[in-house]
Amino acid sequence: MLRGNGSKRRAAEVVLLAACLAALGSGPQGEAEAVRALVGRQAWREALERARSALDSFPGHADLRAAYAEALFRAGRLEDAAREAAAALVAEAPPPRALLVLGRVRQAEGRHGEARELLERARVLASEDLEILYWSAGAAPTRADIVQRLEQFVALARARGGDPDRIEAALGKIQLFRAVGERRLWVPATMPERAEIPLFALPDGAGGVAGYTLEVRLPAGKAAHLLLDTGSGGLFLLERIARRRGFQALAEETVFGGPGPARHRSRTGLFEWIGIGPLAFEWPLATTTPREIDATGRFHGLLGLSPFEAYRVHLDLKAGKLRLEREGQALLGGTPYWEISGQLLVQARILPDGATGLFLLDTGTDRTTVALGLLEGRQGIGLGPPVEVRGYGGRWEGARRVTGLRVRLGDFETPGSSLRAVDLSRRSRITGVEIAGLLGLDVLAQRHLVLDPRAHRVWISERWPPDD
């Protein structure tokens, strides 16, 4: 069993918290609040155990079942969380937190109309609940409404000693949405029915692929080379490049949970237009960073898949092509994916024990990386010496080599038995769901990835179409 100093400290905190929770009482409502307190302290394993035990004693208590759904969501078990939240909602007085959990799952599934209705119901029932205020803000009908709800959240969170990172994130969104107003962003100017865009493989120096870039046209200058990064939500550029291309800064935000200092001050703003192959958009929103993204200068920014949300996306990483089509024959099978806080997440299997976890589908990283927290309590896992792992924002501090663990998605798994582990706890805490790791190009390179945003499913195969 792996247990470092951080794990010992966490175990001591949980023991202390357990003593405090005993004061809440042993009734069903007290148990529900105890489960939520554990989730709030990121002790979601203990929260799951306590919720299961309490439900054995009070199986019909709706709010206790809602608390169990919250713990399942935090653990990354989204389908189970949705099922338990839905079960809690059959009560005569539906618990607001059950509405919140089910709304967040539906949002992650791309069922936005249903999500908005559920989150709005939760807010009406519990208008001063910090969790509900924060997560329901994005479901507001206008940006002015989002600002109003986030301002209410900030005021209440400051008064109650709320999470400072979440307060800072809310303040950044408030500043941005005030500056943008209700203007349309990423307005399509040229949107063909089908498109094909070349991808350029970046060698890793060891016979493999470190990433894939594509050319993007911006005002005033030659095309910029950006890394195609399914782990990113939109358009990221070096600040010095953006300034030369007419970037209009609107707000400063903090990006959390990445490498380097794990908190990055970034400017967000607009370009007049952007061209990606035969596609063109007016007023694309972009985020800039003063930090060098690639030490070798092979690319100057990142591009996620959000500009292509109107298309079925086919990443032919064998042939080096990004193919887009608006309509196509319905596809069968595939693997579900969820989108949470701009993260494209899939459920992968962790071997050899067969457990599952949510992994970021990430063409922006050359090798699969797991969360250090994933290793706790696992037998037969070797934690090796420190290793150099870099990403957007700098170097991951405390990265280690791991042996005895593999990650499998569908028919494909990480080669060999050597992975890297980094601390993803801040990313998980900020987004409210456990991120087990980043599934990288050691699994995805030289293969076909097809993502259907309408069905929220992804296909990974050696050839396309895949064999029956």
Short mmCIF file of C-alpha atoms in Angstrom, two decimals:
data_model
loop_
_atom_site.label_atom_id
_atom_site.label_comp_id
_atom_site.label_asym_id
_atom_site.label_seq_id
_atom_site.Cartn_x
_atom_site.Cartn_y
_atom_site.Cartn_z
CA MET A 1 0.00 0.00 0.00
CA LEU A 2 1.28 3.45 -0.90
CA ARG A 3 1.09 6.00 1.88
CA GLY A 4 3.33 9.07 1.85
CA ASN A 5 3.40 12.05 4.18
CA GLY A 6 0.46 13.65 2.35
CA SER A 7 -1.64 10.51 2.83
CA LYS A 8 -0.80 10.36 6.55
CA ARG A 9 -1.78 14.00 6.96
CA ARG A 10 -5.02 13.39 5.09
CA ALA A 11 -5.78 10.33 7.25
CA ALA A 12 -5.23 12.41 10.40
CA GLU A 13 -7.54 15.12 9.08
CA VAL A 14 -10.24 12.54 8.36
CA VAL A 15 -9.97 11.15 11.92
CA LEU A 16 -10.34 14.67 13.34
CA LEU A 17 -13.25 15.38 11.02
CA ALA A 18 -14.95 12.14 12.04
CA ALA A 19 -14.88 13.27 15.66
CA CYS A 20 -16.50 16.55 14.68
CA LEU A 21 -19.13 14.78 12.59
CA ALA A 22 -20.23 12.72 15.57
CA ALA A 23 -21.71 15.92 17.00
CA LEU A 24 -24.15 16.10 14.09
CA GLY A 25 -26.09 13.17 15.55
CA SER A 26 -27.04 9.79 14.22
CA GLY A 27 -30.41 10.67 12.70
CA PRO A 28 -30.87 10.57 8.90
CA GLN A 29 -30.54 14.34 8.42
CA GLY A 30 -27.46 14.43 10.61
CA GLU A 31 -25.97 11.59 8.57
CA ALA A 32 -26.72 13.48 5.33
CA GLU A 33 -24.88 16.55 6.63
CA ALA A 34 -21.99 14.37 7.79
CA VAL A 35 -21.67 12.88 4.29
CA ARG A 36 -21.67 16.38 2.77
CA ALA A 37 -19.02 17.54 5.21
CA LEU A 38 -16.79 14.66 4.14
CA VAL A 39 -17.36 15.47 0.46
CA GLY A 40 -16.50 19.11 1.22
CA ARG A 41 -13.20 17.99 2.69
CA GLN A 42 -12.51 15.87 -0.43
CA ALA A 43 -12.78 12.70 1.68
CA TRP A 44 -15.14 11.16 -0.84
CA ARG A 45 -14.16 7.55 -0.14
CA GLU A 46 -15.16 7.99 3.50
CA ALA A 47 -18.29 9.85 2.37
CA LEU A 48 -19.36 6.90 0.22
CA GLU A 49 -18.82 4.43 3.05
CA ARG A 50 -20.76 6.57 5.54
CA ALA A 51 -23.63 7.15 3.12
CA ARG A 52 -23.99 3.45 2.31
CA SER A 53 -23.98 2.54 5.99
CA ALA A 54 -26.53 5.23 6.86
CA LEU A 55 -28.84 4.20 4.02
CA ASP A 56 -28.93 0.69 5.43
CA SER A 57 -30.47 2.21 8.55
CA PHE A 58 -32.63 4.87 6.86
CA PRO A 59 -33.34 3.56 3.33
CA GLY A 60 -36.31 5.85 2.69
CA HIS A 61 -34.75 9.18 3.61
CA ALA A 62 -34.65 11.32 0.44
CA ASP A 63 -32.03 13.87 1.51
CA LEU A 64 -29.68 11.14 2.72
CA ARG A 65 -30.01 9.51 -0.70
CA ALA A 66 -29.29 12.94 -2.26
CA ALA A 67 -26.12 13.20 -0.15
CA TYR A 68 -25.11 9.73 -1.37
CA ALA A 69 -25.62 10.97 -4.95
CA GLU A 70 -23.32 13.93 -4.21
CA ALA A 71 -20.61 11.58 -2.96
CA LEU A 72 -20.99 9.40 -6.06
CA PHE A 73 -20.70 12.45 -8.32
CA ARG A 74 -17.57 13.61 -6.48
CA ALA A 75 -16.11 10.09 -6.87
CA GLY A 76 -16.61 10.30 -10.65
CA ARG A 77 -19.38 7.68 -10.75
CA LEU A 78 -21.73 9.84 -12.77
CA GLU A 79 -24.23 7.21 -13.92
CA ASP A 80 -24.65 5.92 -10.36
CA ALA A 81 -24.99 9.51 -9.11
CA ALA A 82 -27.77 10.22 -11.62
CA ARG A 83 -29.63 7.06 -10.63
CA GLU A 84 -29.50 7.86 -6.89
CA ALA A 85 -30.45 11.52 -7.45
CA ALA A 86 -33.44 10.49 -9.57
CA ALA A 87 -34.51 8.04 -6.84
CA ALA A 88 -34.39 10.86 -4.27
CA LEU A 89 -36.60 13.07 -6.45
CA VAL A 90 -39.62 10.78 -6.14
CA ALA A 91 -40.08 12.14 -2.61
CA GLU A 92 -43.00 14.46 -1.93
CA ALA A 93 -40.52 17.28 -1.23
CA PRO A 94 -37.61 16.78 -3.69
CA PRO A 95 -34.23 17.58 -2.07
CA PRO A 96 -32.56 20.56 -3.81
CA ARG A 97 -29.18 18.81 -3.80
CA ALA A 98 -30.66 15.85 -5.72
CA LEU A 99 -31.83 18.33 -8.37
CA LEU A 100 -28.31 19.79 -8.42
CA VAL A 101 -26.61 16.42 -8.94
CA LEU A 102 -29.01 15.28 -11.65
CA GLY A 103 -28.74 18.67 -13.35
CA ARG A 104 -24.93 18.50 -13.39
CA VAL A 105 -24.98 14.98 -14.84
CA ARG A 106 -27.46 15.99 -17.55
CA GLN A 107 -25.27 19.02 -18.33
CA ALA A 108 -22.24 16.74 -18.64
CA GLU A 109 -24.22 14.51 -21.00
CA GLY A 110 -25.05 17.46 -23.27
CA ARG A 111 -28.75 17.42 -22.32
CA HIS A 112 -28.70 21.15 -21.66
CA GLY A 113 -32.44 21.89 -21.73
CA GLU A 114 -33.15 19.28 -19.06
CA ALA A 115 -30.11 20.43 -17.07
CA ARG A 116 -31.28 24.07 -17.05
CA GLU A 117 -34.71 23.07 -15.75
CA LEU A 118 -33.28 20.92 -12.95
CA LEU A 119 -30.69 23.50 -11.87
CA GLU A 120 -33.25 26.30 -11.88
CA ARG A 121 -35.59 24.22 -9.70
CA ALA A 122 -32.72 23.64 -7.28
CA ARG A 123 -31.92 27.37 -7.11
CA VAL A 124 -35.55 28.34 -6.46
CA LEU A 125 -35.77 25.82 -3.61
CA ALA A 126 -32.41 26.73 -2.02
CA SER A 127 -31.44 30.22 -3.16
CA GLU A 128 -28.68 30.61 -0.54
CA ASP A 129 -27.04 27.19 -0.89
CA LEU A 130 -23.47 27.92 -2.04
CA GLU A 131 -23.07 24.73 -4.08
CA ILE A 132 -26.38 25.29 -5.86
CA LEU A 133 -25.72 29.00 -6.43
CA TYR A 134 -22.32 28.36 -7.98
CA TRP A 135 -23.19 25.45 -10.27
CA SER A 136 -26.61 26.76 -11.34
CA ALA A 137 -25.21 30.12 -12.46
CA GLY A 138 -24.15 28.71 -15.82
CA ALA A 139 -27.74 27.65 -16.51
CA ALA A 140 -29.02 31.24 -16.30
CA PRO A 141 -30.71 32.52 -19.49
CA THR A 142 -28.44 35.57 -20.01
CA ARG A 143 -24.91 36.61 -19.07
CA ALA A 144 -26.39 39.41 -16.95
CA ASP A 145 -28.26 36.76 -14.97
CA ILE A 146 -25.07 34.71 -14.62
CA VAL A 147 -23.28 37.77 -13.23
CA GLN A 148 -26.09 38.45 -10.77
CA ARG A 149 -26.04 34.88 -9.44
CA LEU A 150 -22.26 34.75 -9.20
CA GLU A 151 -22.21 38.06 -7.34
CA GLN A 152 -24.69 36.61 -4.85
CA PHE A 153 -22.48 33.53 -4.53
CA VAL A 154 -19.35 35.64 -3.89
CA ALA A 155 -21.06 37.73 -1.22
CA LEU A 156 -22.37 34.69 0.64
CA ALA A 157 -19.15 32.69 0.21
CA ARG A 158 -17.04 35.50 1.63
CA ALA A 159 -19.39 35.88 4.59
CA ARG A 160 -19.27 32.14 5.32
CA GLY A 161 -15.55 31.58 4.70
CA GLY A 162 -16.09 29.71 1.43
CA ASP A 163 -13.48 28.17 -0.88
CA PRO A 164 -11.13 31.02 -1.95
CA ASP A 165 -10.28 29.33 -5.27
CA ARG A 166 -13.95 29.06 -6.18
CA ILE A 167 -14.52 32.70 -5.17
CA GLU A 168 -11.61 33.76 -7.38
CA ALA A 169 -12.96 31.71 -10.29
CA ALA A 170 -16.38 33.35 -9.88
CA LEU A 171 -14.83 36.84 -9.82
CA GLY A 172 -13.00 36.11 -13.08
CA LYS A 173 -16.23 35.01 -14.75
CA ILE A 174 -18.05 38.09 -13.46
CA GLN A 175 -15.40 40.37 -14.95
CA LEU A 176 -15.47 38.57 -18.29
CA PHE A 177 -19.27 38.38 -18.67
CA ARG A 178 -19.64 42.05 -17.75
CA ALA A 179 -17.12 42.97 -20.45
CA VAL A 180 -18.61 40.68 -23.11
CA GLY A 181 -22.23 41.53 -22.38
CA GLU A 182 -24.72 39.67 -24.56
CA ARG A 183 -22.67 39.82 -27.75
CA ARG A 184 -22.35 36.59 -29.74
CA LEU A 185 -19.00 34.80 -29.72
CA TRP A 186 -17.50 32.39 -32.22
CA VAL A 187 -20.02 33.57 -34.80
CA PRO A 188 -19.84 31.20 -37.84
CA ALA A 189 -18.83 33.03 -41.02
CA THR A 190 -17.94 30.03 -43.20
CA MET A 191 -19.26 26.61 -42.18
CA PRO A 192 -19.13 24.02 -44.95
CA GLU A 193 -21.01 20.74 -44.66
CA ARG A 194 -17.71 18.85 -44.69
CA ALA A 195 -14.12 19.87 -44.14
CA GLU A 196 -10.66 18.31 -43.97
CA ILE A 197 -7.79 20.00 -42.14
CA PRO A 198 -4.17 18.74 -42.16
CA LEU A 199 -2.56 17.71 -38.87
CA PHE A 200 1.22 17.74 -38.43
CA ALA A 201 2.78 15.16 -36.10
CA LEU A 202 5.44 16.37 -33.65
CA PRO A 203 8.15 13.72 -33.08
CA ASP A 204 9.03 13.02 -29.46
CA GLY A 205 12.66 12.13 -30.25
CA ALA A 206 12.18 8.47 -29.35
CA GLY A 207 10.29 7.26 -32.41
CA GLY A 208 6.88 8.32 -31.13
CA VAL A 209 4.55 11.30 -31.39
CA ALA A 210 4.50 14.17 -28.89
CA GLY A 211 1.44 15.88 -30.36
CA TYR A 212 -0.34 17.12 -33.47
CA THR A 213 -0.50 20.71 -34.65
CA LEU A 214 -2.67 22.54 -37.16
CA GLU A 215 -2.48 25.93 -38.82
CA VAL A 216 -4.79 28.70 -37.67
CA ARG A 217 -5.18 32.06 -39.40
CA LEU A 218 -5.54 35.24 -37.33
CA PRO A 219 -5.51 38.93 -38.27
CA ALA A 220 -2.21 40.56 -39.26
CA GLY A 221 0.36 37.91 -39.97
CA LYS A 222 1.15 34.43 -41.13
CA ALA A 223 -0.63 31.34 -39.87
CA ALA A 224 0.03 30.28 -36.29
CA HIS A 225 0.74 26.65 -35.40
CA LEU A 226 -1.38 25.45 -32.49
CA LEU A 227 -1.39 22.12 -30.70
CA LEU A 228 -4.65 20.24 -31.20
CA ASP A 229 -5.55 19.56 -27.58
CA THR A 230 -8.75 17.66 -26.79
CA GLY A 231 -7.92 18.30 -23.12
CA SER A 232 -8.48 22.05 -23.56
CA GLY A 233 -11.79 23.81 -23.83
CA GLY A 234 -11.09 26.47 -26.43
CA LEU A 235 -8.37 28.74 -27.86
CA PHE A 236 -5.16 29.47 -25.90
CA LEU A 237 -2.30 31.59 -27.22
CA LEU A 238 0.99 33.02 -26.10
CA GLU A 239 0.39 36.61 -25.06
CA ARG A 240 3.19 37.97 -27.24
CA ILE A 241 1.69 36.29 -30.32
CA ALA A 242 -1.85 37.42 -29.50
CA ARG A 243 -0.83 41.08 -29.09
CA ARG A 244 0.53 41.16 -32.64
CA ARG A 245 -2.74 39.80 -34.04
CA GLY A 246 -5.12 42.42 -32.67
CA PHE A 247 -6.11 40.66 -29.45
CA GLN A 248 -8.56 42.76 -27.39
CA ALA A 249 -8.12 41.85 -23.71
CA LEU A 250 -11.34 42.04 -21.69
CA ALA A 251 -10.67 40.36 -18.36
CA GLU A 252 -8.14 38.60 -16.17
CA GLU A 253 -8.98 35.14 -14.90
CA THR A 254 -7.22 32.48 -12.89
CA VAL A 255 -6.73 29.06 -14.47
CA PHE A 256 -6.54 26.33 -11.83
CA GLY A 257 -5.26 22.81 -11.56
CA GLY A 258 -2.50 22.63 -14.15
CA PRO A 259 1.26 22.26 -13.88
CA GLY A 260 3.67 24.89 -12.64
CA PRO A 261 2.25 26.93 -9.76
CA ALA A 262 -1.21 25.38 -10.43
CA ARG A 263 -2.74 28.90 -10.46
CA HIS A 264 -2.14 30.90 -13.64
CA ARG A 265 -3.23 34.48 -14.21
CA SER A 266 -4.44 34.69 -17.79
CA ARG A 267 -6.05 37.34 -19.94
CA THR A 268 -9.25 36.54 -21.81
CA GLY A 269 -10.47 38.55 -24.79
CA LEU A 270 -11.41 38.62 -28.45
CA PHE A 271 -9.98 38.53 -31.95
CA GLU A 272 -11.94 39.98 -34.87
CA TRP A 273 -11.83 36.66 -36.69
CA ILE A 274 -10.14 33.29 -36.95
CA GLY A 275 -9.74 30.82 -39.82
CA ILE A 276 -9.28 27.06 -39.30
CA GLY A 277 -8.91 25.33 -42.65
CA PRO A 278 -12.06 26.21 -44.66
CA LEU A 279 -13.90 27.27 -41.47
CA ALA A 280 -14.06 30.90 -40.35
CA PHE A 281 -15.49 32.56 -37.24
CA GLU A 282 -15.98 36.14 -36.12
CA TRP A 283 -15.24 37.29 -32.56
CA PRO A 284 -13.62 34.12 -31.19
CA LEU A 285 -12.96 34.19 -27.45
CA ALA A 286 -9.36 33.38 -26.49
CA THR A 287 -7.22 33.06 -23.38
CA THR A 288 -3.58 34.14 -23.35
CA THR A 289 -0.62 33.30 -21.16
CA PRO A 290 2.78 35.00 -20.75
CA ARG A 291 4.40 31.58 -20.13
CA GLU A 292 6.03 29.69 -23.00
CA ILE A 293 3.77 26.78 -23.89
CA ASP A 294 6.42 24.74 -25.75
CA ALA A 295 10.08 25.12 -24.84
CA THR A 296 11.17 24.31 -28.40
CA GLY A 297 8.84 26.87 -30.02
CA ARG A 298 7.17 24.31 -32.30
CA PHE A 299 3.73 25.73 -31.51
CA HIS A 300 2.44 28.90 -29.87
CA GLY A 301 -0.93 27.90 -28.47
CA LEU A 302 -3.57 25.24 -28.01
CA LEU A 303 -6.87 24.62 -29.76
CA GLY A 304 -9.57 22.45 -28.24
CA LEU A 305 -12.57 20.92 -29.99
CA SER A 306 -15.20 23.49 -28.97
CA PRO A 307 -15.04 25.38 -32.33
CA PHE A 308 -16.18 22.14 -34.01
CA GLU A 309 -19.20 21.43 -31.81
CA ALA A 310 -21.56 21.65 -34.82
CA TYR A 311 -19.73 18.72 -36.45
CA ARG A 312 -18.98 15.07 -35.96
CA VAL A 313 -15.21 15.15 -35.46
CA HIS A 314 -12.95 12.47 -36.95
CA LEU A 315 -9.32 12.64 -35.86
CA ASP A 316 -7.47 10.37 -38.26
CA LEU A 317 -4.17 10.39 -36.40
CA LYS A 318 -2.74 7.74 -38.73
CA ALA A 319 -3.16 9.87 -41.84
CA GLY A 320 -2.74 13.22 -40.10
CA LYS A 321 -6.22 14.56 -40.93
CA LEU A 322 -8.96 16.31 -39.00
CA ARG A 323 -12.23 15.56 -40.79
CA LEU A 324 -15.52 17.30 -40.00
CA GLU A 325 -19.03 16.47 -41.16
CA ARG A 326 -22.33 18.06 -40.19
CA GLU A 327 -24.52 15.08 -41.00
CA GLY A 328 -23.69 11.44 -41.36
CA GLN A 329 -24.96 7.95 -40.94
CA ALA A 330 -25.90 7.12 -37.35
CA LEU A 331 -23.05 5.31 -35.60
CA LEU A 332 -23.53 2.38 -33.27
CA GLY A 333 -21.54 1.53 -30.16
CA GLY A 334 -18.75 3.75 -29.00
CA THR A 335 -17.98 4.93 -25.46
CA PRO A 336 -19.93 7.65 -23.62
CA TYR A 337 -18.13 10.85 -22.74
CA TRP A 338 -19.04 13.63 -20.35
CA GLU A 339 -18.06 17.29 -20.48
CA ILE A 340 -17.48 19.00 -17.13
CA SER A 341 -15.94 22.47 -16.85
CA GLY A 342 -14.63 22.15 -20.42
CA GLN A 343 -13.06 18.73 -19.72
CA LEU A 344 -13.88 15.87 -22.09
CA LEU A 345 -14.01 12.85 -19.75
CA VAL A 346 -14.27 9.13 -20.46
CA GLN A 347 -14.57 6.21 -18.08
CA ALA A 348 -11.47 4.03 -18.36
CA ARG A 349 -10.56 0.81 -16.58
CA ILE A 350 -7.64 0.72 -14.15
CA LEU A 351 -5.68 -2.52 -14.22
CA PRO A 352 -4.95 -4.95 -12.72
CA ASP A 353 -7.80 -4.51 -10.19
CA GLY A 354 -10.44 -3.56 -12.81
CA ALA A 355 -11.74 -0.42 -11.07
CA THR A 356 -12.85 2.50 -13.23
CA GLY A 357 -12.18 6.23 -13.16
CA LEU A 358 -12.82 9.37 -15.19
CA PHE A 359 -9.91 10.25 -17.48
CA LEU A 360 -9.45 13.38 -19.57
CA LEU A 361 -9.25 12.37 -23.25
CA ASP A 362 -6.12 14.36 -23.96
CA THR A 363 -4.28 14.60 -27.28
CA GLY A 364 -2.27 17.40 -25.68
CA THR A 365 -0.17 15.04 -23.56
CA ASP A 366 2.28 12.52 -24.99
CA ARG A 367 1.84 9.88 -22.28
CA THR A 368 -0.95 8.81 -19.98
CA THR A 369 -0.71 10.32 -16.51
CA VAL A 370 -2.63 9.20 -13.43
CA ALA A 371 -3.60 11.09 -10.29
CA LEU A 372 -1.46 10.47 -7.22
CA GLY A 373 -4.68 10.02 -5.25
CA LEU A 374 -5.55 7.07 -7.47
CA LEU A 375 -2.67 5.09 -5.96
CA GLU A 376 -3.86 5.22 -2.34
CA GLY A 377 -4.75 1.82 -0.96
CA ARG A 378 -3.71 -0.11 -4.08
CA GLN A 379 -1.53 -3.17 -3.56
CA GLY A 380 1.43 -4.03 -5.81
CA ILE A 381 1.96 -0.50 -7.14
CA GLY A 382 5.49 0.85 -7.34
CA LEU A 383 6.13 4.57 -6.91
CA GLY A 384 9.44 5.36 -8.57
CA PRO A 385 11.74 8.38 -8.65
CA PRO A 386 10.70 11.90 -9.68
CA VAL A 387 10.20 12.38 -13.41
CA GLU A 388 10.01 15.45 -15.66
CA VAL A 389 6.45 16.12 -16.80
CA ARG A 390 5.59 19.38 -18.51
CA GLY A 391 2.28 20.84 -19.64
CA TYR A 392 0.37 24.06 -20.17
CA GLY A 393 1.72 26.40 -17.48
CA GLY A 394 5.05 24.73 -16.82
CA ARG A 395 6.40 21.67 -15.04
CA TRP A 396 4.30 19.40 -12.83
CA GLU A 397 5.80 19.52 -9.34
CA GLY A 398 6.17 16.19 -7.57
CA ALA A 399 5.59 14.02 -10.66
CA ARG A 400 6.62 10.40 -10.10
CA ARG A 401 7.03 7.27 -12.19
CA VAL A 402 4.54 4.46 -11.45
CA THR A 403 4.85 0.73 -12.16
CA GLY A 404 2.36 -2.09 -11.84
CA LEU A 405 -0.58 -0.05 -13.15
CA ARG A 406 -2.21 0.12 -16.58
CA VAL A 407 -5.14 2.10 -18.00
CA ARG A 408 -7.52 0.62 -20.59
CA LEU A 409 -10.20 2.29 -22.73
CA GLY A 410 -12.19 -0.04 -24.94
CA ASP A 411 -9.76 -2.29 -26.80
CA PHE A 412 -6.67 -0.20 -26.08
CA GLU A 413 -4.46 0.21 -23.05
CA THR A 414 -1.26 1.95 -22.04
CA PRO A 415 1.83 0.12 -23.34
CA GLY A 416 4.05 -1.60 -20.81
CA SER A 417 3.51 -1.02 -17.12
CA SER A 418 5.16 2.36 -16.57
CA LEU A 419 3.00 5.46 -16.10
CA ARG A 420 3.48 8.88 -14.55
CA ALA A 421 1.58 10.22 -11.56
CA VAL A 422 0.91 13.88 -10.70
CA ASP A 423 -1.22 15.71 -8.17
CA LEU A 424 -4.65 16.35 -9.74
CA SER A 425 -6.42 17.08 -6.45
CA ARG A 426 -6.86 20.81 -7.11
CA ARG A 427 -8.35 20.16 -10.56
CA SER A 428 -10.74 17.62 -9.03
CA ARG A 429 -11.70 19.93 -6.18
CA ILE A 430 -12.39 22.93 -8.41
CA THR A 431 -14.52 20.97 -10.89
CA GLY A 432 -16.24 18.90 -8.18
CA VAL A 433 -15.54 15.51 -9.76
CA GLU A 434 -12.64 13.11 -9.30
CA ILE A 435 -10.22 13.16 -12.24
CA ALA A 436 -8.35 9.85 -12.27
CA GLY A 437 -5.85 10.92 -14.92
CA LEU A 438 -5.08 12.15 -18.43
CA LEU A 439 -5.34 9.59 -21.24
CA GLY A 440 -2.57 10.54 -23.66
CA LEU A 441 -1.04 9.76 -27.02
CA ASP A 442 0.58 6.50 -25.87
CA VAL A 443 -2.99 5.16 -26.26
CA LEU A 444 -4.42 7.53 -28.89
CA ALA A 445 -1.63 8.22 -31.41
CA GLN A 446 -1.77 6.49 -34.82
CA ARG A 447 -5.43 5.62 -34.24
CA HIS A 448 -8.84 6.92 -35.29
CA LEU A 449 -10.90 8.98 -32.87
CA VAL A 450 -14.47 9.91 -33.79
CA LEU A 451 -16.44 12.18 -31.48
CA ASP A 452 -20.15 12.81 -31.92
CA PRO A 453 -21.24 15.84 -29.83
CA ARG A 454 -24.92 15.08 -30.37
CA ALA A 455 -24.66 11.54 -28.98
CA HIS A 456 -21.81 12.41 -26.58
CA ARG A 457 -19.96 9.28 -27.62
CA VAL A 458 -16.43 8.59 -28.82
CA TRP A 459 -15.07 5.74 -30.95
CA ILE A 460 -11.40 4.70 -30.91
CA SER A 461 -10.20 2.16 -33.46
CA GLU A 462 -7.22 0.99 -35.47
CA ARG A 463 -9.17 1.52 -38.70
CA TRP A 464 -12.30 3.40 -39.75
CA PRO A 465 -14.95 2.26 -39.99
CA PRO A 466 -14.09 -0.23 -37.26
CA ASP A 467 -14.57 -3.97 -37.71
CA ASP A 468 -17.94 -5.31 -36.61
#
